[in-house]
Coordinates of C-alpha atoms and ligand atoms in Angstrom, one line a residue:
X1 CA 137.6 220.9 212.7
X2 CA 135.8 221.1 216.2
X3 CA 132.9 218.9 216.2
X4 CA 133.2 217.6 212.2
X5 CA 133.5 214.0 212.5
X6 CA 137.0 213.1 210.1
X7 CA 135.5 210.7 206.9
X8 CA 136.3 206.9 207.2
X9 CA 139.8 206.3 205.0
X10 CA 138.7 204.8 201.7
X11 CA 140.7 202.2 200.0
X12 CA 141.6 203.6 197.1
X13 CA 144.0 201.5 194.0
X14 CA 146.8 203.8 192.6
X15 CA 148.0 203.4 189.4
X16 CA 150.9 205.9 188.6
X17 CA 150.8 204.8 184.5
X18 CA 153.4 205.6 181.6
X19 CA 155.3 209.1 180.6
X20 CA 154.5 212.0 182.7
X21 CA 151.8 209.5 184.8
X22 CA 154.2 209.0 187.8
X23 CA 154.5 212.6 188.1
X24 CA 151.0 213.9 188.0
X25 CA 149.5 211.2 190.0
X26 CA 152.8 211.9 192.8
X27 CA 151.2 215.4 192.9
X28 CA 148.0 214.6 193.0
X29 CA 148.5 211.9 196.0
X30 CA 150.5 215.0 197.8
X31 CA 147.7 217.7 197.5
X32 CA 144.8 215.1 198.2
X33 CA 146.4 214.0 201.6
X34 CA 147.0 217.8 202.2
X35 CA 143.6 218.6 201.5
X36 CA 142.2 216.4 204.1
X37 CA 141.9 213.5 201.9
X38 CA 142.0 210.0 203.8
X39 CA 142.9 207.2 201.1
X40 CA 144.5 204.1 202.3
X41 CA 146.4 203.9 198.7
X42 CA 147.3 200.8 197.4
X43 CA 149.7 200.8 194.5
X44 CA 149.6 198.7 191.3
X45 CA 151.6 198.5 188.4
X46 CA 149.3 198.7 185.1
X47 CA 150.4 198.8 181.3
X48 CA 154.5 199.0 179.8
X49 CA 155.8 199.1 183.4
X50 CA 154.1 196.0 184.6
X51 CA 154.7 194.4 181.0
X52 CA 158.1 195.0 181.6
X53 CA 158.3 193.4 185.6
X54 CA 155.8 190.7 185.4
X55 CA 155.3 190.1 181.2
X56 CA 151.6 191.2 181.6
X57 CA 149.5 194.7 181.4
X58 CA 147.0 193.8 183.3
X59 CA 148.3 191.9 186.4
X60 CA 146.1 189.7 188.4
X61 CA 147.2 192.1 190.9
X62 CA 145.7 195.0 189.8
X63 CA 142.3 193.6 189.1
X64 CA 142.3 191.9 192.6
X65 CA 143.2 195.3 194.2
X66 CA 140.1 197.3 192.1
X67 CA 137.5 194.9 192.4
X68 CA 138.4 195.1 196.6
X69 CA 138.7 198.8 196.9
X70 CA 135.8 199.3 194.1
X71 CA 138.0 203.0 193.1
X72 CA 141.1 204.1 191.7
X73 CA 143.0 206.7 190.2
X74 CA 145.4 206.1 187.3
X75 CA 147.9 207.7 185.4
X76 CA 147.9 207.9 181.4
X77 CA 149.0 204.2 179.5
X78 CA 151.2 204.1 176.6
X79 CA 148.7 202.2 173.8
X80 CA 150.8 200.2 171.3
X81 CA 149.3 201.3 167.9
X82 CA 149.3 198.5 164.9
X83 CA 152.3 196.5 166.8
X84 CA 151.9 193.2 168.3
X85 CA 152.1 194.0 171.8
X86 CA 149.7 193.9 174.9
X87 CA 146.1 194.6 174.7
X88 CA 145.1 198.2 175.7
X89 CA 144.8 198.4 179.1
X90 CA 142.1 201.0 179.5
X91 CA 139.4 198.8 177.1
X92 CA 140.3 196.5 179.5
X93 CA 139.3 198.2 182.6
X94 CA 136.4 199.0 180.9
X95 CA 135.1 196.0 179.9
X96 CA 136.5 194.1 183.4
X97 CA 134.9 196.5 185.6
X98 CA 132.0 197.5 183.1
X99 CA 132.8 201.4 183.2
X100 CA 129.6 201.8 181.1
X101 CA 129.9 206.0 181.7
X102 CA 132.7 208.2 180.7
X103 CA 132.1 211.6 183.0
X104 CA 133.9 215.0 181.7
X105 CA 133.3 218.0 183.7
X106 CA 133.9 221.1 181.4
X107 CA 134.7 224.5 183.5
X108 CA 136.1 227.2 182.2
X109 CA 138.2 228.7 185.2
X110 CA 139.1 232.6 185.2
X111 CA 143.2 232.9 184.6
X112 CA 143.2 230.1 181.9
X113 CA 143.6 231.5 178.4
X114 CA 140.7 230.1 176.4
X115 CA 138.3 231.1 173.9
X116 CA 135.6 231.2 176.1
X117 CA 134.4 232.4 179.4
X118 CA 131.6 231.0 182.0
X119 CA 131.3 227.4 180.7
X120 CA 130.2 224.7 182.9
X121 CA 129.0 221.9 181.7
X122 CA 129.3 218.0 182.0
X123 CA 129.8 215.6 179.1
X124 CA 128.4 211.9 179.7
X125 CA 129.6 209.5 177.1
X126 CA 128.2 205.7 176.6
X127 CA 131.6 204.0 177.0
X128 CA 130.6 200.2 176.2
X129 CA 129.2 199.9 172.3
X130 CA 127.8 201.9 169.2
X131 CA 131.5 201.5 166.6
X132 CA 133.6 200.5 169.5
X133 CA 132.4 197.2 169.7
X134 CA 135.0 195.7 167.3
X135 CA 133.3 194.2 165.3
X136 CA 134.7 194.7 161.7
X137 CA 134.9 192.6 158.7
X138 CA 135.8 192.7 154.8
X139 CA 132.8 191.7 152.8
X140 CA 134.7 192.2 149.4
X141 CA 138.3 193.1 148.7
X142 CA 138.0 197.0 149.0
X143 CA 134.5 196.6 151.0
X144 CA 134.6 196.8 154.9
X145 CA 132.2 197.5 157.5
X146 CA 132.0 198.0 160.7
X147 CA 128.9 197.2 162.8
X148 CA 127.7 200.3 165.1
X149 CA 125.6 198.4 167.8
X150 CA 123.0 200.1 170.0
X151 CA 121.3 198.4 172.8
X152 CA 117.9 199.5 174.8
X153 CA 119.7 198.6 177.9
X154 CA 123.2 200.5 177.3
X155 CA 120.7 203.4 175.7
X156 CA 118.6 203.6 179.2
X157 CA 121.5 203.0 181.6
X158 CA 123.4 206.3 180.4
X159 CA 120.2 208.1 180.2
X160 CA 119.4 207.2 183.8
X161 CA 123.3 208.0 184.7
X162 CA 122.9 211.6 183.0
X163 CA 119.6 212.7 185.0
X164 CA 120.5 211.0 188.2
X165 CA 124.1 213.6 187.8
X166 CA 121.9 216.1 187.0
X167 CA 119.6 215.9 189.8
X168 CA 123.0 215.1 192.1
X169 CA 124.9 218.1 190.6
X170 CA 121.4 220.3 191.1
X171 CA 121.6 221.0 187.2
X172 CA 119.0 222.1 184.9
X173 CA 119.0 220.3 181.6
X174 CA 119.9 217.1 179.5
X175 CA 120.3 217.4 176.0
X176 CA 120.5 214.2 174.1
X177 CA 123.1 214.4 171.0
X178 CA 122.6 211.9 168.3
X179 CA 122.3 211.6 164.5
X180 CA 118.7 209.8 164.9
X181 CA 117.5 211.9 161.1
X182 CA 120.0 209.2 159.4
X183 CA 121.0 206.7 161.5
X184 CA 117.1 206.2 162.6
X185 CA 117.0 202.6 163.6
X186 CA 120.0 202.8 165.8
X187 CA 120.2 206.8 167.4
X188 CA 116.6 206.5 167.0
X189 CA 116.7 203.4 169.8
X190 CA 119.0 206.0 171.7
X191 CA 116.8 208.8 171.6
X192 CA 113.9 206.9 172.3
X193 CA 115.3 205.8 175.5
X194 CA 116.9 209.0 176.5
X195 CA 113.0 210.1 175.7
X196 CA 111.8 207.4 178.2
X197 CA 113.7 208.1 181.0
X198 CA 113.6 212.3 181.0
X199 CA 109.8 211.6 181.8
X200 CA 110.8 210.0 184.7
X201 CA 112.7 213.3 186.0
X202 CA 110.0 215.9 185.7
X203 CA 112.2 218.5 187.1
X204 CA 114.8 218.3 184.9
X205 CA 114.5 220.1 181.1
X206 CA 115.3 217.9 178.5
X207 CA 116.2 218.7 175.0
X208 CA 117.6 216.9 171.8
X209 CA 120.6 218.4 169.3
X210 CA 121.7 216.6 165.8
X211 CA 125.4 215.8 166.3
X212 CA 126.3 218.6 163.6
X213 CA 124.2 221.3 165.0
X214 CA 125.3 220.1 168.5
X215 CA 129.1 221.2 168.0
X216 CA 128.1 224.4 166.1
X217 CA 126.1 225.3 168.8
X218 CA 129.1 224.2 171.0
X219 CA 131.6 226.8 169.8
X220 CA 129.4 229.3 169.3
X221 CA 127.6 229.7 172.9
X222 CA 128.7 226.9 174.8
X223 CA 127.5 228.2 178.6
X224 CA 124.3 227.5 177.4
X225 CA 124.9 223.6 177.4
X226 CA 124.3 221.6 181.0
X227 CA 124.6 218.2 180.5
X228 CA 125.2 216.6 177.6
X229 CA 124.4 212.6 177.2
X230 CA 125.8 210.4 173.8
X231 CA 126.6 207.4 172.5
X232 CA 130.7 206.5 172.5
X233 CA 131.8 207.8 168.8
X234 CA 129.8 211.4 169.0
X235 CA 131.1 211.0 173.3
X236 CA 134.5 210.9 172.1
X237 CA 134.9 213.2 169.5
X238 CA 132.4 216.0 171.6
X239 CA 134.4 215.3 175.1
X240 CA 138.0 216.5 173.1
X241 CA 136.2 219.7 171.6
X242 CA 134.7 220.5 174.6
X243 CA 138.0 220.2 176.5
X244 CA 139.5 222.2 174.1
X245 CA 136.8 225.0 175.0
X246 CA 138.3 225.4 178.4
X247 CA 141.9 225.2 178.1
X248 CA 142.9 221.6 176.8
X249 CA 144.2 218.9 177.9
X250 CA 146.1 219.8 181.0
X251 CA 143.2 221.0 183.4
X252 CA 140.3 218.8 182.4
X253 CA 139.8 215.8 184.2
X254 CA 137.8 212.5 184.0
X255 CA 136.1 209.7 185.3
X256 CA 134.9 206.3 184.1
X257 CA 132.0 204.9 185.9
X258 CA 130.3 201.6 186.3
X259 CA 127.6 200.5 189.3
X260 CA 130.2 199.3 191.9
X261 CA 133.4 200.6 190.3
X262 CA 135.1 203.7 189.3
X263 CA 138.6 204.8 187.8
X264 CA 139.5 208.9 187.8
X265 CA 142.1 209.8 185.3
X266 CA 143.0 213.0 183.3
X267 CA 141.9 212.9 179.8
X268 CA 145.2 213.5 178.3
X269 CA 147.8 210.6 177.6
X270 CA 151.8 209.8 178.6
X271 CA 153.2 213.1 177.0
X272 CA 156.4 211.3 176.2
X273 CA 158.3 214.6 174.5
X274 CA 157.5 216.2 178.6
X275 CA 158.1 212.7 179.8
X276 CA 160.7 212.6 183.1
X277 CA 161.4 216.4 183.0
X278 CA 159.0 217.4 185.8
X279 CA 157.5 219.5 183.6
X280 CA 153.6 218.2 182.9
X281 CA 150.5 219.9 184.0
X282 CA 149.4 218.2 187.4
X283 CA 146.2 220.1 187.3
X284 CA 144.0 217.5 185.8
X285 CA 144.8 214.9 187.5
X286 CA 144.5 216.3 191.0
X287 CA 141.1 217.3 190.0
X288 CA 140.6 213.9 188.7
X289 CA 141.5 213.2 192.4
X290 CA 139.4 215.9 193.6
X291 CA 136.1 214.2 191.9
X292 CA 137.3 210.9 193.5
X293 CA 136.9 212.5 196.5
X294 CA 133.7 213.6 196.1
X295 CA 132.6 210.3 194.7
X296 CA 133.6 208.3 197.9
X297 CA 132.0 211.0 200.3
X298 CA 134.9 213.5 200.6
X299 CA 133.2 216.6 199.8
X300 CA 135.1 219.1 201.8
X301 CA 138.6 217.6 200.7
X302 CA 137.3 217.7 197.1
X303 CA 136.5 221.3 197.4
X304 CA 139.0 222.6 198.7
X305 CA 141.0 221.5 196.1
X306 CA 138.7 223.0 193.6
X307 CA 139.3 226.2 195.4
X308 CA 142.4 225.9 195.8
X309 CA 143.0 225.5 191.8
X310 CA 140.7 228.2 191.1
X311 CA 142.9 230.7 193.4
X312 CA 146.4 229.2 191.5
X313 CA 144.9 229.7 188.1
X314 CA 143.5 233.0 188.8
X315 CA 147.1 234.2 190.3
X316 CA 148.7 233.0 187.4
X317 CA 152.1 233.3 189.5
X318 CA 152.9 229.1 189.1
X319 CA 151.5 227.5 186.0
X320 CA 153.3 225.0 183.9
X321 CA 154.4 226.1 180.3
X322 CA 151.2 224.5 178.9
X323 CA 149.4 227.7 180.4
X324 CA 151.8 229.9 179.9
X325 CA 154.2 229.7 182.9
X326 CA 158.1 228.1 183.8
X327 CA 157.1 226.5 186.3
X328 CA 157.8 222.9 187.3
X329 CA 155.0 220.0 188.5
X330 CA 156.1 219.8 191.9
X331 CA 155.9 223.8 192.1
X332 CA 152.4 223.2 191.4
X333 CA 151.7 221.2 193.8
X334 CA 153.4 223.0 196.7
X335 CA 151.3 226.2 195.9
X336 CA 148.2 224.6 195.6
X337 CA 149.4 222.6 198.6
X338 CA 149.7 226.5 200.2
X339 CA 146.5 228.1 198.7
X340 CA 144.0 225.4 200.2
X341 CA 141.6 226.9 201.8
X342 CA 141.3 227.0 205.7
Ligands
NAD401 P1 149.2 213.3 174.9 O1 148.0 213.8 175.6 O2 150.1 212.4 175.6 O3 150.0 214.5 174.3 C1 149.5 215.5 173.4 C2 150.3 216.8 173.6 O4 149.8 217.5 174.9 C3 151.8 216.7 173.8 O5 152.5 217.8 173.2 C4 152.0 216.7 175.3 O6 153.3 217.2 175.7 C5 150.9 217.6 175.8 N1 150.4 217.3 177.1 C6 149.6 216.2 177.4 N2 149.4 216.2 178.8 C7 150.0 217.3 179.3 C8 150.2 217.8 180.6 N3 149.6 217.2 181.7 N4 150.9 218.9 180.8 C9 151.5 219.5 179.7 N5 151.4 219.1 178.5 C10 150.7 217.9 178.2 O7 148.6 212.6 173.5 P2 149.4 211.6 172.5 O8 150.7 212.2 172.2 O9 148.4 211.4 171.4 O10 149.5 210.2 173.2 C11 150.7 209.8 173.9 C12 150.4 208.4 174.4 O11 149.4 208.4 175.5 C13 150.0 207.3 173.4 O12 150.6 206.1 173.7 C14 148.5 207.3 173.7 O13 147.9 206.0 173.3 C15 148.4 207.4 175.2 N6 147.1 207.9 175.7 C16 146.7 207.4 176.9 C17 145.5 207.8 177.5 C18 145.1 207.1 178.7 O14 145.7 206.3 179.3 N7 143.9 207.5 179.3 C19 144.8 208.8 176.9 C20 145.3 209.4 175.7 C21 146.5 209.0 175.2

């Protein structure tokens, strides 16, 4: 390290979640420090476990301690489905902290079982409107709608976030995925702004799929995709086939983003049948960590643990059952803690 000044240590807000959360986010607070990562960590209880202690999801705490260290990384939340209960926690954080762009990096990684080899792409998902703005209603008995909303500004923002990651990330092309040949006033508002800003980033191509098309293309040759930019409903449903691409659930990791604040998590949930049995996959949430790392500055600790999960998957001597192996979380982590690069 002779001569490399040592980062500042970023306050970070730690949020260990529900189910197998504890356990991945234990791991991935372990392999982070041991990679050179310097968080000042400061713990907060979110969702059933704070529900439980203080009769809230959402602490006053918890906001206090995000809006002050502006990033955190969480652990999955139990959602109560159709039960009176707390409000979700994640739309929450969302909407509190204005998380306007879900980030999914999409890498297939050689040792991982998957249908498909050499992918690398990134999937950018509007995370604020289009049909998850709630607003539903019964207009006859047996008649519902729900109102898909579409704004200019939301449109533009995640347009603007996809080519600024592009031009970040040095990749080559955007391709804007919507439905804009029937639903033309509202994907035809997204296009059109997607449209606007590409001019404004001559050097990066920029290209437009039909939803449909888009996920045949997907499965068919998906290393030909870059980055990928749509609105919430087609964001969610793409992000979960394009994990699936690369191995699932247990390696890909996450990111919501907003202008000043950002929360890391792994895309999968609380695992409660693997709950307490330290046996969940650590892998996507340590390289949730790792992109945390990158976000706040700490490239070299972030790649290292990029490397050092390459080399663990590619030895395919300590994986969890998910990929195939006995192995337990904390094993995980103490090899990948042992495979870091110099
Ligand atoms: P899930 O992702 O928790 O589990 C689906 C399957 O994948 C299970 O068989 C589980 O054992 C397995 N799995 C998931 N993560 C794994 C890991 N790291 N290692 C090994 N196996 C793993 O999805 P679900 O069962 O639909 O949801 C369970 C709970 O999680 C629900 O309450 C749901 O609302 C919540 N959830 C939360 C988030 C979040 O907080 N971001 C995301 C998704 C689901």
């Amino acid at each position: 390290m002779a001569g490399r000044r040592r980062p500042a240590v970023q306050p970070a807000t730690l949020i260990p979640g529900d189910g197998i959360g504890p356990e991945v986010i234990g791991a991935a607070v372990r392999v982070m420090e041991a990679a050179g990562g310097r968080i000042a960590w400061d713990e907060q209880l979110a969702g059933k476990a704070a529900f439980e202690r203080d009769g809230t999801a959402i602490p006053d705490a918890l906001i206090r301690s995000i809006r002050r260290t502006r990033v955190g990384l969480k652990g999955p939340l139990e959602t109560q489905i159709g039960r009176v209960g707390y409000r979700s926690v994640n739309v929450a954080l969302r909407k509190t902290f204005d998380l306007y762009a879900n980030v999914r990096p999409i890498k297939s990684r050689p040792g991982i079982k998957s249908a498909f080899s050499g992918v690398d792409l990134v999937v950018v998902r509007e995370n604020t409107e289009d049909l998850y703005s709630g607003i539903e209603h019964q207009i006859a008995p047996g008649v519902v709608e729900s109102v898909k909303v579409i704004t200019a500004r939301a449109s533009r923002r995640i347009a603007r976030f996809a080519f600024d990651l592009a031009r970040r990330e040095k990749r080559k092309k955007v391709v804007a995925i919507h439905k804009a040949n029937i639903m033309k006033l509202s994907d035809g508002l997204f296009l059109a702004c997607a449209r606007q800003m590409a001019r404004r980033y001559p050097g990066i191509a920029y290209g437009e799929l039909i939803v449909d098309n888009a996920c045949m293309q997907l499965v068919l040759r998906p290393q030909t995709f870059d980055v990928l930019v749509l609105e919430n409903l087609y964001g969610d449903i793409v992000s979960d086939l394009c994990a699936g691409l690369v191995g699932g659930l247990g390696v890909t990791p996450g990111a919501n983003v907003g202008v000043r604040h950002a929360i890391f998590e792994a895309v999968h949930g609380t695992a409660p049948d693997i709950a307490g049995q330290n046996r969940a996959n650590p892998i996507a949430t340590i390289l949730s960590g790792a992109m945390l790392l990158h976000h706040v500055g700490q490239r070299r600790p972030g790649l290292r643990i990029e490397r050092a999960v390459d080399r663990l998957v590619r030895e395919r001597r300590v994986l969890t059952r998910d990929l195939g192996g006995t192995a337990t979380t904390s094993a995980v982590a103490d090899r990948l803690i042992a495979l870091l690069p110099r």
